XYZ file of C-alpha atoms in Angstrom:
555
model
C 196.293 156.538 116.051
C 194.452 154.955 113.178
C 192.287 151.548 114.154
C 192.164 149.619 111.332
C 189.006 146.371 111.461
C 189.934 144.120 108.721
C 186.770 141.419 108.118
C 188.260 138.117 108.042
C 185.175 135.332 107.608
C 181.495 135.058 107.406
C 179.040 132.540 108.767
C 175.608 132.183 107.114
C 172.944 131.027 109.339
C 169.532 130.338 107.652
C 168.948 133.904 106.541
C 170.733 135.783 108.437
C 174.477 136.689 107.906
C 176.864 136.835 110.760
C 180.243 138.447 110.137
C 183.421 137.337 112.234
C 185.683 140.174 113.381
C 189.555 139.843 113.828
C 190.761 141.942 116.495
C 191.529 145.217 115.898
C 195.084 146.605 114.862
C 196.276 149.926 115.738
C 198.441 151.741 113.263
C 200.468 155.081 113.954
C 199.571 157.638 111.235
C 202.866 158.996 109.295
C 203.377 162.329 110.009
C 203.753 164.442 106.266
C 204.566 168.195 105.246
C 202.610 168.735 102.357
C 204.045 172.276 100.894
C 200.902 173.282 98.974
C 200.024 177.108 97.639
C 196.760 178.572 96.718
C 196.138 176.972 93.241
C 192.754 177.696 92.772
C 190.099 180.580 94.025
C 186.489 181.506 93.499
C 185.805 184.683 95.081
C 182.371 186.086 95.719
C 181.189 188.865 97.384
C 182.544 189.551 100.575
C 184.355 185.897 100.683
C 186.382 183.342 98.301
C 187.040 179.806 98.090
C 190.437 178.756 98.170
C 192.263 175.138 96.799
C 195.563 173.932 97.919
C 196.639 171.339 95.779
C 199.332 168.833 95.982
C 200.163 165.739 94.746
C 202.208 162.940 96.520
C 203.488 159.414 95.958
C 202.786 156.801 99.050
C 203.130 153.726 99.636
C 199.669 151.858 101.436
C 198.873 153.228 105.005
C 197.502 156.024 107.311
C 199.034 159.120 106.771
C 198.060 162.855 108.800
C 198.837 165.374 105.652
C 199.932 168.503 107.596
C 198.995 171.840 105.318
C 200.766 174.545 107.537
C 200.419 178.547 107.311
C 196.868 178.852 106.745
C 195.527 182.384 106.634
C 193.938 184.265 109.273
C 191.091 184.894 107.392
C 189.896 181.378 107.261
C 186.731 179.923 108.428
C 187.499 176.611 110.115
C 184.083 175.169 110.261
C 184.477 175.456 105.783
C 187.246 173.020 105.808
C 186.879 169.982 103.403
C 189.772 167.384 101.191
C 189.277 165.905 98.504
C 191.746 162.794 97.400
C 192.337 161.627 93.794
C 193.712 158.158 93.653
C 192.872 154.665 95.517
C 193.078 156.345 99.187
C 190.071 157.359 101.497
C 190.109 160.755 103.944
C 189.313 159.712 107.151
C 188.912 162.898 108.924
C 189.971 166.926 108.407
C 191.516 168.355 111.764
C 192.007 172.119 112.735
C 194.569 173.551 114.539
C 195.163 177.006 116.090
C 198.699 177.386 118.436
C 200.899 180.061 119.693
C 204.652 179.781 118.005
C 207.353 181.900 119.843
C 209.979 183.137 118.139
C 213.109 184.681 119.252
C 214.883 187.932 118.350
C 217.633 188.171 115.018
C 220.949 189.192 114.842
C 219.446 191.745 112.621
C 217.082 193.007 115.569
C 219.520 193.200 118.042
C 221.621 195.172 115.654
C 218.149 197.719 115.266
C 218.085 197.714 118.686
C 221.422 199.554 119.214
C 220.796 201.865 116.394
C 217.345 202.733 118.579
C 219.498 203.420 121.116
C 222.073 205.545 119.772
C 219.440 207.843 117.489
C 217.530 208.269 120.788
C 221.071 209.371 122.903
C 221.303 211.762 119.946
C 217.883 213.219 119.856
C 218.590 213.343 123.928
C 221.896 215.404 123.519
C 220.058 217.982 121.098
C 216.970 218.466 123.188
C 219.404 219.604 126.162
C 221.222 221.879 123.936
C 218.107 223.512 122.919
C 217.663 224.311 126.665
C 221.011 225.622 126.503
C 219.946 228.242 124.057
C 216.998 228.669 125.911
C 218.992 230.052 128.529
C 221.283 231.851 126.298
C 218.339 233.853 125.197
C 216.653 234.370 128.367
C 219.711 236.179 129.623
C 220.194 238.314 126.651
C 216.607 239.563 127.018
C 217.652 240.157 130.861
C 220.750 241.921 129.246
C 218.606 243.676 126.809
C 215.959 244.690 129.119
C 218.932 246.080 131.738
C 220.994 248.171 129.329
C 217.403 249.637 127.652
C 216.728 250.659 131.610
C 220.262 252.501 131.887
C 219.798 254.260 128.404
C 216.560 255.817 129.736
C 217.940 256.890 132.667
C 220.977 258.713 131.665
C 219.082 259.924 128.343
C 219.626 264.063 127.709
C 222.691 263.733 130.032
C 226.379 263.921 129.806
C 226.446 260.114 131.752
C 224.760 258.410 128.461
C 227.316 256.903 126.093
C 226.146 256.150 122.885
C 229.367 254.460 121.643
C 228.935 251.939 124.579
C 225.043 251.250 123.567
C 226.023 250.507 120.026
C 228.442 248.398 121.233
C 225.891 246.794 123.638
C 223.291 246.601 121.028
C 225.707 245.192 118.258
C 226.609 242.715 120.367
C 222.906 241.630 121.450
C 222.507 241.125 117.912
C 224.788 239.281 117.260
C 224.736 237.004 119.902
C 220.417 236.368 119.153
C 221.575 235.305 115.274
C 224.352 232.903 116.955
C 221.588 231.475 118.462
C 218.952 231.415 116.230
C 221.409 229.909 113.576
C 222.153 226.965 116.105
C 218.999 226.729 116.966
C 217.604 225.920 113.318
C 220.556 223.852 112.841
C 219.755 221.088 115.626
C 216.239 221.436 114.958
C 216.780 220.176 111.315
C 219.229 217.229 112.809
C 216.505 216.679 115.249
C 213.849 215.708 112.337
C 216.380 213.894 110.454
C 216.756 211.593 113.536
C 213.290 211.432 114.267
C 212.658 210.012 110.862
C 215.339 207.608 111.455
C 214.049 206.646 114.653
C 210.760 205.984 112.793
C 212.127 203.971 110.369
C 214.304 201.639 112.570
C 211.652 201.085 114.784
C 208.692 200.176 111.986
C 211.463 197.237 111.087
C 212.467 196.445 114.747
C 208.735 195.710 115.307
C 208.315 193.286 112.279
C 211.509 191.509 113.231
C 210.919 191.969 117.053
C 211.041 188.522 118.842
C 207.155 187.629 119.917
C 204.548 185.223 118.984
C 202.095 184.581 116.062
C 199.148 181.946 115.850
C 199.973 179.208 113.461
C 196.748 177.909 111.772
C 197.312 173.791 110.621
C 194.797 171.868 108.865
C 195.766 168.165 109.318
C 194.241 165.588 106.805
C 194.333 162.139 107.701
C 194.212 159.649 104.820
C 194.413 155.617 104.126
C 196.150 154.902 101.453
C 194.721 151.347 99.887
C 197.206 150.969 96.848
C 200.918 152.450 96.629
C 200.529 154.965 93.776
C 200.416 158.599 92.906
C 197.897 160.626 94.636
C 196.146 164.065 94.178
C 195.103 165.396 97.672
C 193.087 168.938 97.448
C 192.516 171.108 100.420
C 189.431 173.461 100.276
C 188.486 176.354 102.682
C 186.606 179.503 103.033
C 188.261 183.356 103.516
C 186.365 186.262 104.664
C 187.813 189.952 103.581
C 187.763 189.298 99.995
C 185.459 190.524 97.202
C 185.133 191.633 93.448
C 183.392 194.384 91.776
C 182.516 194.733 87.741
C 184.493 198.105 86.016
C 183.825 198.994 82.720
C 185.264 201.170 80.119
C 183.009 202.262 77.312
C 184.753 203.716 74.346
C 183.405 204.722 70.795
C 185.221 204.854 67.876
C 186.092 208.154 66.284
C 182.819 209.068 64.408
C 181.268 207.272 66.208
C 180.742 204.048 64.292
C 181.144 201.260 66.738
C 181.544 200.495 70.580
C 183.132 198.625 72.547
C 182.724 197.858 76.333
C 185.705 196.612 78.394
C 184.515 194.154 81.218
C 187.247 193.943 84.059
C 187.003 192.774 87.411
C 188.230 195.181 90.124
C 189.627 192.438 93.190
C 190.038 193.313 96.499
C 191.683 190.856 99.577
C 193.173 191.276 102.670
C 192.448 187.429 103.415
C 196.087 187.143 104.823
C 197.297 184.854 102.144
C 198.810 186.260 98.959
C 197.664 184.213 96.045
C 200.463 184.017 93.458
C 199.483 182.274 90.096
C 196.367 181.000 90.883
C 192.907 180.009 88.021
C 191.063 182.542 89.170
C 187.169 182.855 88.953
C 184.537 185.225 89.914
C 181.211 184.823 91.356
C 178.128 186.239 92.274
C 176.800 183.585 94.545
C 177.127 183.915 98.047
C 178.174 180.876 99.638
C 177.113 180.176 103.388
C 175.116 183.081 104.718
C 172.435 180.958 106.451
C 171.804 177.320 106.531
C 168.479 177.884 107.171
C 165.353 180.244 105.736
C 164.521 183.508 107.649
C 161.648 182.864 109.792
C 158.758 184.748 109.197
C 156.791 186.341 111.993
C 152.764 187.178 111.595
C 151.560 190.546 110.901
C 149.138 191.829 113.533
C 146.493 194.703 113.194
C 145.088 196.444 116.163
C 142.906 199.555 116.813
C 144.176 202.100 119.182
C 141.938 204.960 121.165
C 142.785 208.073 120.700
C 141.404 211.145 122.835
C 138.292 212.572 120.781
C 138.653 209.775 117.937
C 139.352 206.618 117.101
C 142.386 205.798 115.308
C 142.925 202.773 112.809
C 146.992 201.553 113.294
C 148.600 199.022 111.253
C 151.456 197.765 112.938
C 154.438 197.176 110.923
C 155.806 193.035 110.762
C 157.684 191.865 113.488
C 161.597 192.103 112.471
C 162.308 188.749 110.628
C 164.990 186.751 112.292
C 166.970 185.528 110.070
C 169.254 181.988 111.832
C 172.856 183.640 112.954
C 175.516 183.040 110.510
C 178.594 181.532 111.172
C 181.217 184.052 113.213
C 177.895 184.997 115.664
C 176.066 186.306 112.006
C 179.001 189.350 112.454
C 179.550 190.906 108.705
C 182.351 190.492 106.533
C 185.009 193.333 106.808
C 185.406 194.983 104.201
C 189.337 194.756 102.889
C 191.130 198.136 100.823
C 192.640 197.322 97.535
C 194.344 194.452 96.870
C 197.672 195.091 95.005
C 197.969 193.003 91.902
C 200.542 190.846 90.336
C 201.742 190.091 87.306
C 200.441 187.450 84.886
C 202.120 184.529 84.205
C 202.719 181.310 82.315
C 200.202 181.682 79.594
C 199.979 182.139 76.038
C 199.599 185.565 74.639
C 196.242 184.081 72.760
C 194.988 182.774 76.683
C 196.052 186.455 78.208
C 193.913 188.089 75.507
C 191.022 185.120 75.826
C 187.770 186.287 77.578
C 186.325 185.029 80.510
C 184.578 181.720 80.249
C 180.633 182.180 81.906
C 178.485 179.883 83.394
C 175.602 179.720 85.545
C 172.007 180.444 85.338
C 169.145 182.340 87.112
C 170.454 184.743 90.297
C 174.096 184.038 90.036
C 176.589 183.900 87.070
C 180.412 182.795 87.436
C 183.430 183.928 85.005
C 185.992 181.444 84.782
C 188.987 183.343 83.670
C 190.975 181.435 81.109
C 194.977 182.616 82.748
C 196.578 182.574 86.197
C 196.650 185.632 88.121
C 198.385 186.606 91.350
C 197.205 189.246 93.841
C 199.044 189.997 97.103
C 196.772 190.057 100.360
C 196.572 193.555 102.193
C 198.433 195.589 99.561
C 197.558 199.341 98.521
C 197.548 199.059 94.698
C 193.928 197.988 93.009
C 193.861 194.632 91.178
C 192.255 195.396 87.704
C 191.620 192.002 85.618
C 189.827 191.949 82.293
C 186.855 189.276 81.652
C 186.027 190.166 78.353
C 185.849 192.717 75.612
C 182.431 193.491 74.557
C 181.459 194.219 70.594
C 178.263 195.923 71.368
C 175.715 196.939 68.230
C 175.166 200.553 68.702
C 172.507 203.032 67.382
C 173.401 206.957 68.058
C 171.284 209.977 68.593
C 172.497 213.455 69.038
C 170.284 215.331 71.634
C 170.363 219.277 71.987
C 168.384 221.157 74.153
C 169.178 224.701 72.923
C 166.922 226.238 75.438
C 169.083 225.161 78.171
C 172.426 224.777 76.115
C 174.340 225.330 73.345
C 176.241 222.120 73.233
C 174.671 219.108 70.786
C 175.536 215.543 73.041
C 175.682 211.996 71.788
C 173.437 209.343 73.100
C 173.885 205.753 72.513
C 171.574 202.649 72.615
C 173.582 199.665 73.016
C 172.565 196.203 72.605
C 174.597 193.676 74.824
C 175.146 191.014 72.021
C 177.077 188.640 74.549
C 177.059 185.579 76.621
C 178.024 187.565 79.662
C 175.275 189.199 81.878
C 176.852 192.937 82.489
C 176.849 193.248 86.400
C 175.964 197.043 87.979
C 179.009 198.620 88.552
C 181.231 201.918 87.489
C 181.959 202.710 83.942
C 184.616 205.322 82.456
C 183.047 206.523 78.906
C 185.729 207.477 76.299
C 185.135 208.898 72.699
C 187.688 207.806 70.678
C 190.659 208.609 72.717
C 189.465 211.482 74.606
C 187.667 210.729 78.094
C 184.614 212.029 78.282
C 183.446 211.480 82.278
C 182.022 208.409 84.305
C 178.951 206.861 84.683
C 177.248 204.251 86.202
C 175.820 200.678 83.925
C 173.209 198.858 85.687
C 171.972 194.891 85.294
C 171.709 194.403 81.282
C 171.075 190.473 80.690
C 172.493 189.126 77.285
C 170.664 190.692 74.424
C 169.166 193.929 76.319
C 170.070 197.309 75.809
C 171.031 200.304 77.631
C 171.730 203.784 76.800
C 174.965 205.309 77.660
C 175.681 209.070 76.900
C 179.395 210.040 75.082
C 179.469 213.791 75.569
C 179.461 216.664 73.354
C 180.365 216.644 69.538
C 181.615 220.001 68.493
C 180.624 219.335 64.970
C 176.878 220.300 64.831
C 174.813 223.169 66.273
C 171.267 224.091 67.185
C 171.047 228.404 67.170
C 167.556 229.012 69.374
C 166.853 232.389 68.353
C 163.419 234.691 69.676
C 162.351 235.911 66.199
C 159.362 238.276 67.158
C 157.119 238.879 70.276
C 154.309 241.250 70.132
C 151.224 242.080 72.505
C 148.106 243.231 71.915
C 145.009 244.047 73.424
C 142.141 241.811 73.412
C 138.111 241.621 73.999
C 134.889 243.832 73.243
C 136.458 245.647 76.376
C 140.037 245.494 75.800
C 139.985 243.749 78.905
C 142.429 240.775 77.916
C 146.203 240.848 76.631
C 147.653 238.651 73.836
C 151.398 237.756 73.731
C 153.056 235.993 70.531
C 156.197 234.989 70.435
C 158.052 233.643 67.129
C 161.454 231.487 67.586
C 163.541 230.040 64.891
C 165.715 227.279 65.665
C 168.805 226.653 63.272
C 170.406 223.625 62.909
C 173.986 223.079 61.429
C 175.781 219.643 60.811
C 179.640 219.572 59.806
C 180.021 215.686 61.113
C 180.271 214.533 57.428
C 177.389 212.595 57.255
C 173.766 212.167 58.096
C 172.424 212.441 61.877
C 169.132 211.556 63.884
C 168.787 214.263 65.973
C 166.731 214.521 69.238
C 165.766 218.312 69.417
C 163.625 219.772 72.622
C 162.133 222.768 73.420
C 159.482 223.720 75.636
C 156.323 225.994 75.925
C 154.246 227.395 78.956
C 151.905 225.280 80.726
C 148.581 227.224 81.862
C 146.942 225.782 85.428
C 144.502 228.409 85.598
C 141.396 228.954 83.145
C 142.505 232.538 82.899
C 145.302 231.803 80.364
C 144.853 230.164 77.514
C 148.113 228.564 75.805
C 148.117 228.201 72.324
C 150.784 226.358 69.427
C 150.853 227.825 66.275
C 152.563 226.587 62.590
C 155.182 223.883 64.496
C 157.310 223.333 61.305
C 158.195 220.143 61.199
C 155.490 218.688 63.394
C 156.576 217.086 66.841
C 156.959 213.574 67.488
C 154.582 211.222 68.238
C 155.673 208.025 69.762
C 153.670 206.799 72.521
C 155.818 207.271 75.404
C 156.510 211.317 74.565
C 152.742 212.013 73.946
C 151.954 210.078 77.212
C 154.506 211.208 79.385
C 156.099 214.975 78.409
C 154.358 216.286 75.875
C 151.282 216.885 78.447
C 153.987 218.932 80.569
C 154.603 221.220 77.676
C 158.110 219.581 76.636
C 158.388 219.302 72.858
C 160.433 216.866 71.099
C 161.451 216.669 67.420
C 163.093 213.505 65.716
C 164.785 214.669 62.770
C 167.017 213.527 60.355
C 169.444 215.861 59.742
C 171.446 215.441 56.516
C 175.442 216.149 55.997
C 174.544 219.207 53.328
C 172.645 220.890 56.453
C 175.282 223.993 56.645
C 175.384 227.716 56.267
C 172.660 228.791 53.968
C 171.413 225.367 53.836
C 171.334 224.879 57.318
C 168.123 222.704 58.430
C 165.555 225.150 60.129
C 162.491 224.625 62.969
């Protein structure tokens, strides 16, 4: 019941202005089944926004828009409308009720399938005790007649034509069995896995009760006309991680990083078609700032000796959150849909990206549907990545043959690359996963692409001699020569990244000495500071494409 005031005159007296009320009206609001599906949805981490949209022709008047099935994942208290058009809302209602329903035709025909598959499983579990009988009183038989042999055995009375007989028979009788046996056994699982089935779709079709969730918008409609009424609510068990594949062409000459989403939801609510867009905000955990407690120091006596303590801060207690401050559940993954009803330029369009400072939002230029609680995972792509790459092969010959490929890539992008998990391919061949972490627009990372089978470092121990040292011969001097080889058949020039390593003395008795390091090591700021005091050594070379067989590059 709607009660409309209208304002009918106005008296001005001196200053003041009086207004004259007619009395009010009541009006019954018209009842109206809106049939609106998830249009729109934002989903963040560990929740998503969700827009029913509809749009509706009335004339003027109060009208109670009734949006029916809402999910069970919703969080009344998030509810809001929005209305388009010369019409105000006048209030958002939630309502949670118990709807009955009664059994099919269909169930009642499960229902005496049940019944019969569970009369047959009955009838074969009594005819296995049947043959458990059976074969109790052959062993009885067996046991008797092996008794009798042993008694009359060396004597005239013992008649081996009868035992045969007697023992042919047993035989027979125990396969008999043991054939049957298997037989109703196997019949027995085939009508157990019946039984399973009928009764999986007996209970979705079993008369019951569900709770219907109805969000009732009530709306006065000023002007007949078209309107555009949008219905707005929060979901728990729903989130989206960033997945990557990182692929470099064959040679190596460019790369390319594939930005999908990986979307999860088990909200209750399958969303079928709907502009889809991804955030890292997240949207109501606490109205309010965490509280902050003080930080108290105290002295505490100790038997023999004082003892200085520094007590930790009191826990901070942050306000609860809505549902108690309970987490989210986490949901499995979501099994995808199709796309649909877009261009083939919009299906290969990237994601559009907004947002500044903590959180950034891709806006992802197609519809997409994804069912709620399915098994498959939901992989969407938000863009494809052109990243500027510079390569270095590494080799560590000391540790291992293999030469691997390094790359520094620079994100040259709009979109900020979120931590997630990364597959790395080389060409076509996969080389193993990885993990990217936060790289803003315009940083760089480094992402290793595995081994290239087309150059070689050969560590080999040329010499080692020792020798006697001192007026006294009282010291010992150990040399040791190595050569290290390098070969490039890649077909063109390389930068190379070549470590070795030599002893580290931490006593003054040994003295560690480098001798004739041809070519000399490198000398960039961060090496010298950090591992070439631990005895690491590090060469930067540039290795040409001629660097093969005889002409092979040596350290």
């Amino acid at each position: 019941m709607i009660d409309l005031k209208c304002l009918s005159a106005f008296v001005v007296t001196g200053t003041a202005i009086a207004f004259a009320q007619a009395p009010p009206r009541v009006v019954e609001a018209e009842s109206i089944e809106v049939d609106a599906a998830p249009s729109a949805v934002t989903v963040y981490i560990g929740r998503a926004s969700v827009t029913r949209t509809a749009r509706l022709s009335l004339e003027a008047g109060a009208y109670d828009l009734v949006f029916r099935d809402l999910p069970e994942a919703l969080r009344p208290d998030s509810l809001q409308a929005r209305v388009e058009g010369a019409a105000r809302i006048l209030g958002v209602d939630y309502e949670e009720r118990t709807v009955r329903h009664a059994a099919s035709d269909r169930a009642a025909e499960l229902d005496r399938r049940i019944e019969e598959t569970r009369l047959a499983l009955k009838t074969i579990e009594q005819d296995l005790g049947l043959i458990d009988a059976q074969e109790k009183f052959l062993d009885a038989v067996s046991v008797r007649a092996g008794n009798e042999a042993k008694e009359e055995g060396g004597t005239s009375g013992l008649d081996l034509d009868a035992v045969r007989a007697q023992l042919t028979f047993l035989a027979e009788e125990r396969s008999r069995l043991l054939k049957e046996r298997r037989t109703l056994e196997a019949r027995a699982r085939e009508l157990n896995e019946v039984l399973r089935v009928l009764e999986a779709e007996r209970g979705s079709l079993a008369g019951g009760s569900r709770i219907e969730r109805t969000a009732v918008v009530t709306i006065a409609v000023i002007e007949a006309g078209e309107l555009g009424i949008d219905l707005a609510y929060l979901v728990t068990n729903a989130l989206w991680q960033p997945v990557y594949n990182v692929r470099s062409a064959a040679g190596g000459s460019a790369v390319s990083i594939e930005y999908d989403a990986l979307l999860l939801q088990r909200t209750g609510e399958d969303w079928k078609d709907v502009q889809l867009t991804l955030s890292t905000a997240q949207p109501t955990r606490a109205a309010n700032p965490p509280e902050l407690e003080p930080w108290f120091v105290d002295v505490s006596e100790t038997v023999g000796r004082a003892e200085s303590r520094a007590m930790a801060p009191a826990e901070r207690r942050a306000p609860p959150g809505p549902q108690g401050g309970k987490g989210v559940g986490g949901g499995g993954p979501g099994e995808g849909g199709s796309i649909f009803g877009d261009s083939g330029a919009q299906l290969a369009a990237d994601a559009y990206v907004a947002g500044a400072g903590p959180s950034v939002t891709f806006a992802l230029p197609r519809l997409v549907s994804a069912e709620s609680n399915a098994r498959k995972q939901q992989r969407t792509r938000i863009a494809t990545i052109d990243a500027e790459a510079e390569f270095v092969h590494v080799a560590i010959p000391v540790l291992t043959d293999h030469v691997y490929v390094r790359g520094r890539l620079t994100n040259t992008s709009a979109y900020q690359i979120l931590p997630g998990e990364a597959s790395i391919f080389a060409g076509q061949d996969f080389v193993g996963p990885t993990r990217l972490e936060a790289v803003a627009p315009n940083g760089s990372f480094e992402v290793h692409f595995g081994i290239d089978r087309t150059v070689s470092v050969t560590r080999t121990l040329v010499k080692k001699e020792t020798s006697k040292t001192g007026l006294f011969a009282g010291g010992r001097r150990t040399s040791y020569d190595y050569r290290l080889e390098i070969e490039n058949n890649a077909g063109k020039a390389i930068t190379l990244e070549l470590w070795d390593r030599h002893p580290v003395s931490r006593t003054d008795q040994i003295r560690i000495e480098l001798v004739d390091v041809t070519p000399s090591l490198a000398t960039d700021a961060q090496y010298l500071e950090e591992e070439r005091p631990r005895g690491l050594m590090k060469w930067l070379l540039k290795v040409p494409a001629t660097a093969k067989d005889a002409a092979a590059m040596v350290v």
